[in-house]
Amino acid sequence: MGAGVAAERPARGRSDRERRSRNRRLLGGAAALAGLAALVVVPAAYGQFLPQRLSDYLIFSLPALAVGLIAGHARLINVGVGATFGFSAYTVAILTQHGVLNPFVLMAASIGAGIVVSGLFAVYAVVATGLEYLLLTLLTTSAFFSLPLLFKGFAGGENGLRVNGAVDVSFGLDPLTGNGFYWLLCGVTAFWCALSWYLLTSRMGRVMVAIGRNPERASAMGYSVRGYRVGVTLYSGAIAASAGWLYALAHAFVFEDLLGLPDSVNFVLYSLIGGVDYILGPLMGAAGLRYLGEYLGQHTAQSQFYVGIALLVVVYLLPAGVIGGVRRLWELMRRSRHEKADQVLRAGRRDRRLPAGRRVRFGRRR
Amino acid sequence: MDAIWVAALNGLVVGASLALVAAGLALLFGVLDILNFAQGDFFMLGAYAVWLILGLGLNFWIGLAVGVVAVGVVGGLTLMLLLWPLRHRSHALMLLATLAISLILEQLATNVFGADSKPVAAPVSGRIPIGHTAYPVYYLLVVAAAAVILLGGYLFLRYAKYGIWLRAVAQNHRMAGLLGVPVVRVYALAFVAGSGLAAVAGSLLAPLTSVYPTLGLDINLDAFVVVIAGGLGNFRGAAVIALALGIVESLGSTWIQGEAVRILVFGLVIVLLIVRAQRGRGAVRV
């Protein structure tokens, strides 16, 4: 009898945990859907300005998400995502200059070109880790920056390159009038976020998390660390490439800075500030830092100084990013609430002199 | 033929100053595993120090000495204060912190000195003939000064007590601490020497480039390339590669497009780094 009860207890505990986890997932899903609905509906109701501004945030949040996935789940800091982003944008511009105006062909070619570039980073992920990987990606994006200058006739050199074809190349959606293009951006961003969330919660994603935490142990357990790293690099390359494609459509113009180091470093900053361990972290980091830069640029000539200070605040006070910091604060508050409740109960027991065998367990349940 | 000699000499001048910046970067990397994004800004502050001192009517060389000491000590101690608490954290946080320092220093320089470019007169104005070209003596002086400083640094690391301690701390700081090496003082020395070397380069190159707040950005990437190609943390390697890079870029640009030379250099360094990554990385070497 006793053995039966003992056997039942863990099963009930497990089902409780599963129920709580399912509830949390449902709550998270509902919150994500509500957030997406707000993103789609609310800005569009405020005229043309807000959707256009948010369009830029969404475009730049995608490469940040790409960096976040590599940094958070393969523990590789890639400062070369700008090369993937810019190369895809240039692909759109070059193809339209040569008369290719089919939006589907442009989308496929642009994302394909980005994946080819990220193949280079995948090779680096196989041969190097840590600082060496970071330096290899830094050198690569610096080399890509020189390409438009080298092929001036083809890529426009310092003058940049126009995207021909007006709204035909963007499925008939004009980025400057109406909300159609903004909704396309919302759709693409939601698609990548949902796919990333699905992949990270799958078995494959859990292996990635394990590799990120301890690659030696994951390798000893029989997982192909290199294979998974190549996979996440190519996947994040596709995300960055789609951002390059959207950038070219939204701005109808590309220039050499898109490929360079400053943009790449910005993507790393967005993801680290938001929090690389969460899908929403890089998105929030991109939106927050870009808004901060724009706001400070309008109100003060000291924007660089304040951005530097903000970076130092994140480095010292929020090393896991803003979302990581909020989550840690939440956990601390919850723990302190439980400890207070514990103290109250203990004090109550002392007053009423409860027998030791009838202690009520409260809080810190696992 | 004259053009080739002049291009080679120009490359030597650029390489020599790059060697100074990169040597400081290599030192910091070797001792602390820090890739300092603010190194170029110490280069810029060294150049501003010379411009300021010249504005006060004092000698160029006094400006150089004051600049090196001020930027070395203040910059080094600032780095020490800001980066010391992060020494056990990830590389990404260290990079972010040095990037933040770089942004702040650039903005402060713009506020104090303005965004415009400031010319600095060379202390030596003579020229020597190279074929049909009159080559500025000061350019050669820059090469000679850099050679002396780098040789001094090499001998310091090899034979001086603190130089040996620096190498010991870079190899194994725990063991060095147990053997009585003052580890904190050695770290501080590495920060001060790293910043000071960048300031020397900035001061020496000020008459060639003129001075502006983003001056350091231009040299930072080249310094990174040099440190990577020379072997991360390798003082002598960084100096040799800097000279080679300066000469190759300058000579190469006389035959093919400058961008093609850069892409070629980046490609070579990438291959070199991949080979090195396969063999593992060492600490500070001289």
XYZ file of C-alpha atoms in Angstrom:
652
model
C 0.000 0.000 0.000
C 2.688 2.408 1.069
C 4.728 1.534 -1.990
C 1.703 2.250 -4.171
C 1.256 5.725 -2.681
C 4.948 6.413 -3.100
C 4.727 5.355 -6.733
C 1.690 7.601 -7.326
C 3.225 10.753 -5.868
C 5.861 11.440 -8.549
C 3.267 10.705 -11.261
C 0.904 13.291 -9.787
C 3.811 15.740 -9.433
C 4.734 15.195 -13.040
C 1.187 15.727 -14.259
C 1.008 18.945 -12.182
C 4.205 20.121 -13.777
C 2.939 19.212 -17.224
C -0.325 21.068 -16.591
C 1.509 24.130 -15.353
C 3.886 23.973 -18.315
C 0.948 23.569 -20.734
C -0.823 26.523 -19.099
C 2.332 28.611 -19.363
C 2.671 27.684 -23.046
C -0.986 28.532 -23.709
C -0.603 31.831 -21.882
C 2.591 32.605 -23.840
C 0.893 31.703 -27.121
C -2.131 33.869 -26.297
C 0.128 36.768 -25.329
C 2.112 36.359 -28.569
C -1.098 36.330 -30.629
C -2.408 39.388 -28.788
C 0.942 41.135 -29.368
C 0.864 40.282 -33.057
C -2.722 41.470 -33.380
C -1.783 44.747 -31.681
C 1.243 45.122 -33.982
C -0.934 44.581 -37.049
C -3.954 46.680 -36.077
C -2.872 49.520 -33.769
C -0.144 51.292 -35.835
C -2.263 51.066 -38.979
C -4.996 52.989 -37.162
C -2.616 55.924 -36.572
C -2.056 56.822 -40.221
C 1.035 56.402 -42.349
C 3.881 57.549 -40.105
C 3.845 54.883 -37.401
C 3.690 51.830 -39.710
C 6.581 53.214 -41.783
C 8.680 53.754 -38.691
C 7.840 50.323 -37.320
C 8.661 48.807 -40.723
C 12.312 49.785 -40.261
C 12.332 48.369 -36.723
C 10.891 45.082 -37.988
C 13.410 44.847 -40.848
C 16.375 45.442 -38.552
C 15.013 43.152 -35.864
C 15.298 40.132 -38.177
C 19.120 40.182 -38.532
C 19.234 40.794 -34.775
C 17.112 37.662 -34.305
C 19.592 35.817 -36.549
C 22.513 36.947 -34.375
C 20.538 36.085 -31.235
C 19.877 32.536 -32.409
C 23.558 31.933 -33.184
C 24.808 33.631 -30.020
C 22.167 32.257 -27.686
C 21.960 28.703 -28.957
C 25.353 27.990 -30.522
C 27.335 30.366 -28.267
C 29.007 31.894 -31.337
C 29.157 35.678 -31.689
C 28.675 36.486 -35.368
C 29.610 40.076 -36.274
C 29.251 39.306 -39.978
C 25.477 39.066 -40.327
C 25.617 42.452 -42.068
C 27.354 40.698 -44.978
C 24.410 38.299 -45.385
C 21.872 41.109 -44.987
C 23.629 43.466 -47.423
C 24.401 40.764 -49.989
C 20.724 39.813 -50.198
C 19.705 43.457 -50.553
C 22.295 43.931 -53.319
C 21.027 40.787 -55.070
C 17.564 42.338 -55.365
C 18.971 45.624 -56.704
C 21.329 43.956 -59.213
C 18.631 41.610 -60.531
C 16.129 44.436 -61.025
C 18.817 46.411 -62.852
C 19.063 43.451 -65.234
C 15.321 43.293 -65.857
C 14.305 40.583 -63.362
C 11.131 41.986 -61.815
C 9.203 38.895 -60.735
C 8.739 39.273 -56.953
C 8.879 35.533 -56.293
C 12.119 35.123 -58.279
C 13.611 38.120 -56.462
C 12.614 36.729 -53.059
C 14.040 33.274 -53.812
C 17.253 34.623 -55.371
C 17.827 37.083 -52.548
C 17.307 34.556 -49.755
C 19.339 31.981 -51.698
C 22.237 34.433 -52.073
C 22.112 35.172 -48.344
C 22.201 31.476 -47.517
C 25.269 31.063 -49.770
C 27.049 33.823 -47.820
C 26.024 32.295 -44.506
C 27.504 29.027 -45.826
C 30.841 30.758 -45.340
C 29.956 31.435 -41.702
C 28.859 27.810 -41.385
C 32.374 26.763 -42.449
C 33.774 29.043 -39.733
C 31.403 27.456 -37.209
C 32.991 24.101 -38.044
C 36.637 25.187 -37.856
C 36.580 27.799 -35.082
C 34.837 28.800 -31.870
C 34.883 31.710 -29.424
C 37.007 34.677 -30.304
C 38.435 33.111 -33.478
C 34.907 32.704 -34.871
C 34.098 36.315 -33.991
C 37.255 37.554 -35.728
C 36.622 35.454 -38.835
C 33.129 36.906 -39.192
C 34.517 40.415 -38.582
C 37.091 39.997 -41.372
C 34.496 38.551 -43.731
C 32.073 41.437 -43.358
C 34.984 43.867 -43.808
C 35.933 42.091 -47.048
C 32.309 42.165 -48.275
C 32.217 45.918 -47.626
C 34.882 46.373 -50.332
C 32.981 44.355 -52.969
C 30.675 47.136 -54.279
C 33.720 49.399 -54.606
C 35.626 46.714 -56.476
C 32.775 46.009 -58.925
C 31.694 49.599 -59.467
C 30.093 49.028 -62.856
C 28.043 46.128 -61.549
C 27.195 47.232 -58.001
C 27.255 51.012 -58.286
C 30.358 51.650 -56.140
C 30.069 54.500 -53.640
C 26.918 55.821 -55.337
C 24.885 52.769 -54.380
C 22.302 51.060 -56.593
C 18.626 51.731 -57.213
C 15.991 48.976 -57.095
C 14.019 49.167 -60.341
C 10.477 48.020 -60.917
C 8.521 50.202 -58.448
C 5.752 48.292 -56.627
C 5.810 45.321 -59.040
C 8.826 43.850 -57.247
C 7.061 43.988 -53.864
C 3.911 42.068 -54.846
C 2.191 45.337 -55.748
C 2.467 46.642 -52.162
C 3.752 50.196 -51.952
C 5.976 50.786 -48.872
C 5.108 54.494 -48.928
C 1.323 54.388 -49.206
C -1.172 52.144 -47.466
C -0.473 49.510 -44.841
C -0.080 46.499 -47.142
C 3.710 46.465 -47.091
C 3.756 46.925 -43.317
C 1.452 43.927 -42.924
C 3.739 41.898 -45.194
C 6.609 42.779 -42.836
C 4.516 41.802 -39.804
C 3.713 38.489 -41.493
C 7.348 37.704 -42.338
C 8.513 38.620 -38.817
C 5.736 36.549 -37.209
C 6.592 33.623 -39.493
C 10.283 33.622 -38.487
C 9.460 34.095 -34.806
C 6.911 31.268 -34.813
C 9.224 28.940 -36.753
C 12.142 29.755 -34.445
C 9.955 29.170 -31.379
C 8.736 25.850 -32.818
C 12.278 24.731 -33.656
C 13.694 25.782 -30.288
C 10.982 23.941 -28.363
C 11.447 20.824 -30.496
C 13.986 18.121 -29.682
C 16.425 19.690 -32.134
C 16.139 23.048 -30.386
C 16.760 21.474 -26.998
C 19.920 19.869 -28.365
C 20.977 23.316 -29.584
C 20.419 24.750 -26.117
C 22.470 21.890 -24.635
C 25.264 22.512 -27.138
C 25.204 26.198 -26.303
C 25.564 25.453 -22.591
C 28.175 22.710 -22.808
C 29.362 21.591 -26.244
C 31.792 18.984 -24.846
C 29.048 17.248 -22.875
C 26.627 17.358 -25.823
C 29.316 15.868 -28.055
C 30.003 13.124 -25.485
C 26.269 12.324 -25.529
C 26.563 11.615 -29.247
C 25.188 14.813 -30.763
C 26.981 16.313 -33.746
C 27.962 19.716 -32.391
C 29.343 20.841 -35.759
C 26.261 19.669 -37.636
C 23.900 21.559 -35.339
C 26.092 24.675 -35.513
C 26.058 24.556 -39.309
C 22.282 24.104 -39.218
C 21.614 27.085 -36.935
C 24.046 29.265 -38.934
C 22.287 28.514 -42.229
C 18.846 28.944 -40.671
C 19.768 32.307 -39.168
C 21.372 33.229 -42.506
C 17.977 32.712 -44.151
C 16.386 35.060 -41.589
C 19.021 37.773 -42.182
C 18.694 37.297 -45.946
C 14.935 37.792 -45.820
C 15.570 41.053 -43.955
C 17.946 42.147 -46.747
C 15.272 41.340 -49.347
C 12.668 43.361 -47.418
C 15.092 46.258 -46.909
C 15.729 46.499 -50.658
C 11.961 46.530 -51.340
C 11.214 49.059 -48.593
C 13.941 51.570 -49.496
C 14.325 50.852 -53.240
C 18.013 51.668 -52.844
C 21.081 49.802 -51.576
C 24.548 51.078 -50.695
C 27.860 49.673 -49.483
C 27.324 50.445 -45.760
C 24.662 47.713 -45.633
C 27.443 45.137 -45.990
C 29.862 46.728 -43.547
C 30.976 46.320 -39.991
C 28.910 49.107 -38.337
C 25.587 47.482 -39.326
C 26.857 44.060 -38.283
C 27.970 45.372 -34.901
C 24.584 47.051 -34.480
C 22.814 43.721 -35.014
C 24.988 42.164 -32.313
C 24.191 45.069 -29.979
C 20.445 44.764 -30.580
C 20.466 41.062 -29.767
C 22.739 41.319 -26.700
C 20.773 44.241 -25.284
C 17.430 42.535 -25.770
C 18.675 39.149 -24.570
C 20.000 36.363 -26.795
C 18.301 33.561 -24.875
C 14.802 34.707 -25.895
C 13.214 35.036 -29.332
C 11.629 38.379 -28.474
C 14.894 39.716 -26.983
C 16.612 40.735 -30.256
C 13.335 42.190 -31.578
C 12.914 44.346 -28.497
C 16.598 45.269 -28.519
C 16.417 46.399 -32.161
C 13.259 48.439 -31.634
C 14.476 49.915 -28.330
C 17.961 50.885 -29.452
C 16.831 52.262 -32.809
C 14.107 54.304 -31.093
C 16.632 55.538 -28.508
C 19.054 56.541 -31.277
C 16.324 58.368 -33.238
C 14.901 60.088 -30.146
C 18.302 61.226 -28.931
C 19.278 62.260 -32.457
C 16.228 64.575 -32.560
C 16.628 66.011 -29.067
C 20.347 66.197 -28.480
C 23.658 66.189 -30.313
C 25.023 63.774 -27.712
C 23.277 60.619 -28.952
C 26.505 58.608 -29.196
C 27.363 59.454 -25.595
C 23.985 58.291 -24.277
C 24.060 55.115 -26.364
C 27.495 54.390 -24.859
C 26.132 54.922 -21.345
C 23.127 52.683 -22.149
C 25.536 49.975 -23.301
C 27.509 50.216 -20.057
C 24.275 49.958 -18.051
C 23.349 46.789 -19.928
C 26.845 45.308 -19.535
C 26.996 45.861 -15.765
C 23.370 45.631 -14.665
C 21.636 43.485 -17.308
C 24.238 41.024 -18.620
C 21.485 38.654 -19.816
C 19.784 41.477 -21.745
C 16.656 43.451 -20.902
C 14.313 40.443 -21.075
C 16.762 38.340 -19.044
C 16.979 41.139 -16.487
C 13.181 41.468 -16.231
C 12.825 37.718 -15.813
C 15.494 37.662 -13.111
C 13.782 40.525 -11.310
C 10.462 38.647 -11.499
C 12.050 35.508 -10.046
C 13.684 37.501 -7.237
C 10.358 39.127 -6.393
C 8.580 35.765 -6.424
C 11.241 34.209 -4.196
C 11.093 37.087 -1.761
C 7.262 36.811 -1.684
C 7.519 33.100 -0.873
C 10.136 33.742 1.794
C 7.901 36.355 3.408
C 4.980 33.919 3.374
C 7.248 31.279 4.920
C 8.220 33.669 7.698
C 4.582 34.535 8.394
C 3.670 30.860 8.589
C 6.587 30.090 10.887
C 5.641 32.969 13.141
C 2.017 31.747 13.200
C 3.161 28.215 14.101
C 5.260 29.507 16.962
C 2.272 31.460 18.321
C -0.183 28.582 18.056
C 2.476 25.984 19.066
C 1.641 23.625 16.245
C 3.136 20.168 16.666
C 6.206 19.548 14.493
C 4.462 16.759 12.557
C 1.755 19.125 11.281
C 4.019 21.617 9.569
C 2.488 23.206 6.519
C 4.839 23.325 3.532
C 4.437 26.473 1.508
C 6.332 27.879 -1.443
C 9.557 26.687 -3.046
C 7.688 23.820 -4.585
C 9.392 22.175 -7.520
C 60.779 53.152 -60.464
C 60.646 56.220 -58.201
C 56.923 55.636 -57.701
C 57.601 52.123 -56.401
C 60.193 53.358 -53.893
C 57.883 56.113 -52.711
C 54.981 53.646 -52.423
C 57.181 51.233 -50.443
C 58.294 54.027 -48.106
C 54.706 55.223 -47.655
C 53.728 51.672 -46.815
C 56.540 51.506 -44.282
C 55.277 54.708 -42.609
C 51.696 53.391 -42.398
C 52.948 49.969 -41.281
C 55.163 51.465 -38.555
C 52.324 53.442 -36.990
C 49.961 50.512 -37.381
C 52.546 48.345 -35.624
C 52.437 50.626 -32.580
C 48.635 50.508 -32.331
C 48.540 46.772 -32.987
C 51.341 46.035 -30.503
C 49.264 47.639 -27.739
C 46.220 45.691 -28.861
C 48.213 42.443 -28.934
C 49.541 43.118 -25.437
C 46.051 43.624 -24.020
C 44.752 40.603 -25.840
C 47.623 38.399 -24.720
C 47.349 39.348 -21.049
C 43.605 39.727 -20.601
C 41.965 38.160 -23.670
C 40.409 41.561 -24.381
C 39.817 42.784 -27.906
C 39.760 46.512 -27.279
C 37.456 48.430 -29.640
C 38.570 51.679 -27.962
C 42.219 51.270 -29.021
C 41.663 53.546 -32.040
C 40.235 56.208 -29.741
C 43.409 56.304 -27.655
C 45.218 56.790 -30.976
C 42.892 59.748 -31.661
C 43.413 61.219 -28.155
C 47.210 61.032 -28.593
C 46.876 63.053 -31.809
C 44.655 65.643 -30.071
C 47.198 65.967 -27.245
C 49.887 67.028 -29.741
C 47.480 69.494 -31.392
C 46.617 70.996 -27.992
C 50.227 71.373 -26.882
C 51.203 72.924 -30.220
C 48.301 75.356 -29.756
C 49.869 76.422 -26.458
C 53.042 77.309 -28.347
C 55.060 74.400 -26.998
C 57.318 71.952 -28.828
C 55.915 68.972 -30.813
C 58.031 66.480 -28.874
C 56.785 67.846 -25.540
C 53.264 67.353 -26.886
C 54.094 63.783 -27.785
C 55.532 63.034 -24.337
C 52.620 64.681 -22.505
C 50.090 62.951 -24.752
C 51.585 59.524 -24.246
C 51.793 59.848 -20.460
C 48.331 61.424 -20.074
C 46.503 59.078 -22.447
C 48.460 56.061 -21.208
C 47.746 56.653 -17.533
C 44.202 58.073 -17.709
C 43.088 55.793 -20.539
C 44.759 52.745 -19.048
C 43.251 53.300 -15.615
C 39.790 53.975 -17.133
C 39.993 50.685 -18.998
C 41.201 48.962 -15.846
C 38.324 50.347 -13.758
C 35.679 49.485 -16.326
C 36.953 46.123 -17.534
C 38.349 44.649 -14.322
C 34.887 43.787 -12.938
C 34.124 41.961 -16.205
C 37.262 39.808 -16.331
C 35.386 36.582 -15.563
C 32.449 37.384 -17.864
C 31.993 36.484 -21.523
C 33.951 38.022 -24.408
C 30.750 39.561 -25.731
C 30.312 41.717 -22.610
C 33.961 42.832 -22.739
C 33.502 43.804 -26.398
C 30.328 45.724 -25.580
C 32.103 47.578 -22.770
C 35.055 48.622 -24.976
C 32.599 49.628 -27.717
C 30.742 51.783 -25.188
C 34.016 53.415 -24.105
C 34.814 54.079 -27.780
C 31.424 55.735 -28.412
C 31.732 57.884 -25.289
C 35.294 58.991 -26.079
C 34.367 59.905 -29.668
C 31.396 61.987 -28.506
C 33.472 63.705 -25.807
C 36.195 64.512 -28.379
C 33.541 65.993 -30.721
C 32.108 68.088 -27.843
C 35.468 69.394 -26.679
C 37.390 69.844 -29.951
C 34.634 70.035 -32.573
C 33.949 67.714 -35.508
C 36.237 69.492 -37.978
C 39.645 68.290 -39.055
C 42.616 70.016 -37.403
C 45.956 70.218 -39.209
C 49.155 69.594 -37.229
C 52.514 70.904 -38.456
C 55.364 68.385 -38.668
C 58.290 69.198 -36.369
C 60.775 68.523 -39.182
C 60.035 70.109 -42.547
C 63.034 69.012 -44.662
C 62.873 66.697 -47.691
C 65.351 64.260 -49.160
C 65.517 63.364 -52.844
C 64.503 59.824 -53.863
C 65.107 59.734 -57.610
C 63.045 62.636 -58.926
C 60.823 62.820 -55.844
C 61.482 64.945 -52.742
C 60.434 62.732 -49.832
C 59.575 64.327 -46.426
C 62.196 63.587 -43.756
C 59.498 63.477 -41.074
C 57.996 60.360 -42.677
C 61.303 58.554 -42.246
C 61.522 59.878 -38.707
C 58.162 58.238 -37.949
C 59.512 54.883 -39.138
C 62.692 55.273 -37.077
C 60.768 56.299 -33.940
C 58.361 53.378 -34.287
C 61.275 50.979 -34.773
C 62.982 52.267 -31.610
C 59.780 52.032 -29.543
C 58.936 48.555 -30.780
C 62.507 47.343 -30.178
C 62.319 48.826 -26.684
C 59.021 47.047 -26.086
C 60.476 43.776 -27.326
C 63.531 44.050 -25.041
C 61.280 45.080 -22.122
C 59.064 42.036 -22.556
C 62.051 39.745 -22.933
C 64.440 40.930 -20.220
C 62.805 43.420 -17.800
C 61.250 42.132 -14.567
C 57.808 43.494 -15.348
C 58.063 42.258 -18.934
C 58.703 38.728 -17.748
C 55.841 39.070 -15.240
C 53.551 40.242 -18.057
C 54.314 37.099 -20.019
C 53.915 34.953 -16.928
C 50.495 36.440 -16.113
C 49.428 35.994 -19.731
C 50.372 32.321 -19.652
C 48.806 31.454 -16.300
C 47.705 34.257 -14.008
C 46.790 31.938 -11.112
C 50.177 30.256 -11.084
C 51.926 33.620 -11.513
C 49.965 34.989 -8.520
C 50.926 31.959 -6.387
C 54.582 32.528 -7.284
C 54.405 36.104 -5.963
C 53.795 38.101 -9.148
C 51.633 41.187 -8.371
C 48.925 40.246 -10.860
C 46.730 43.351 -10.450
C 49.710 45.655 -10.951
C 50.727 43.693 -14.052
C 47.203 44.016 -15.482
C 47.296 47.766 -14.834
C 50.664 47.951 -16.594
C 49.251 46.123 -19.623
C 46.328 48.582 -19.819
C 48.585 51.631 -19.455
C 51.194 50.322 -21.943
C 48.507 49.339 -24.468
C 46.858 52.776 -24.362
C 50.239 54.531 -24.324
C 51.414 52.723 -27.466
C 48.262 53.798 -29.311
C 48.802 57.389 -28.123
C 52.418 57.371 -29.409
C 51.177 56.261 -32.822
C 48.455 58.926 -32.840
C 50.899 61.679 -31.866
C 53.465 60.634 -34.473
C 50.903 60.348 -37.258
C 49.016 63.582 -36.447
C 51.045 65.682 -38.968
C 50.334 63.092 -41.691
C 46.609 62.607 -41.196
C 45.412 65.772 -39.376
C 43.179 65.241 -36.338
C 39.409 64.560 -36.127
C 37.155 62.629 -33.699
C 36.704 59.517 -35.870
C 40.418 59.243 -36.703
C 40.702 56.074 -34.631
C 37.979 54.221 -36.542
C 40.069 54.152 -39.703
C 43.037 52.497 -38.058
C 41.119 50.198 -35.696
C 40.112 47.622 -38.304
C 43.622 47.467 -39.764
C 45.002 46.999 -36.253
C 42.581 44.094 -35.692
C 43.714 42.506 -38.959
C 47.344 42.861 -37.900
C 46.763 41.362 -34.458
C 44.870 38.421 -35.946
C 47.439 37.764 -38.655
C 50.386 38.243 -36.295
C 49.016 35.654 -33.900
C 46.639 36.759 -31.158
C 48.797 38.077 -28.328
C 52.042 37.910 -30.313
C 53.896 41.237 -29.883
C 56.641 40.592 -32.444
C 54.246 38.962 -34.924
C 51.958 42.009 -34.772
C 54.857 44.374 -35.493
C 56.151 42.318 -38.444
C 52.698 41.843 -39.979
C 51.870 45.554 -39.573
C 54.958 46.526 -41.571
C 54.219 43.855 -44.178
C 50.560 44.921 -44.446
C 51.467 48.587 -44.876
C 53.974 47.805 -47.636
C 51.767 45.249 -49.439
C 48.725 47.579 -49.425
C 50.750 50.545 -50.592
C 52.709 48.678 -53.295
C 49.713 46.601 -54.368
C 47.640 49.741 -54.898
C 50.139 50.964 -57.511
C 49.343 47.931 -59.721
C 45.781 46.840 -58.921
C 42.716 48.446 -57.374
C 43.076 49.236 -53.658
C 39.839 47.353 -52.844
C 41.149 44.215 -54.555
C 44.286 44.385 -52.396
C 42.184 44.739 -49.258
C 39.949 41.791 -50.157
C 43.060 39.749 -50.923
C 44.610 40.683 -47.578
C 41.389 39.852 -45.704
C 41.203 36.525 -47.551
C 44.778 35.639 -46.632
C 44.234 36.557 -42.991
C 41.025 34.485 -42.896
C 42.911 31.429 -44.185
C 45.722 32.079 -41.689
C 43.245 32.375 -38.823
C 41.473 29.167 -39.817
C 44.809 27.332 -39.814
C 45.680 28.869 -36.428
C 42.260 28.012 -34.989
C 42.918 24.368 -35.809
C 46.195 24.449 -33.882
C 44.994 26.335 -30.813
C 45.959 29.687 -29.406
C 48.873 30.741 -27.184
C 49.483 33.620 -24.787
C 51.758 36.661 -25.082
C 54.839 35.895 -27.125
C 57.780 38.138 -27.963
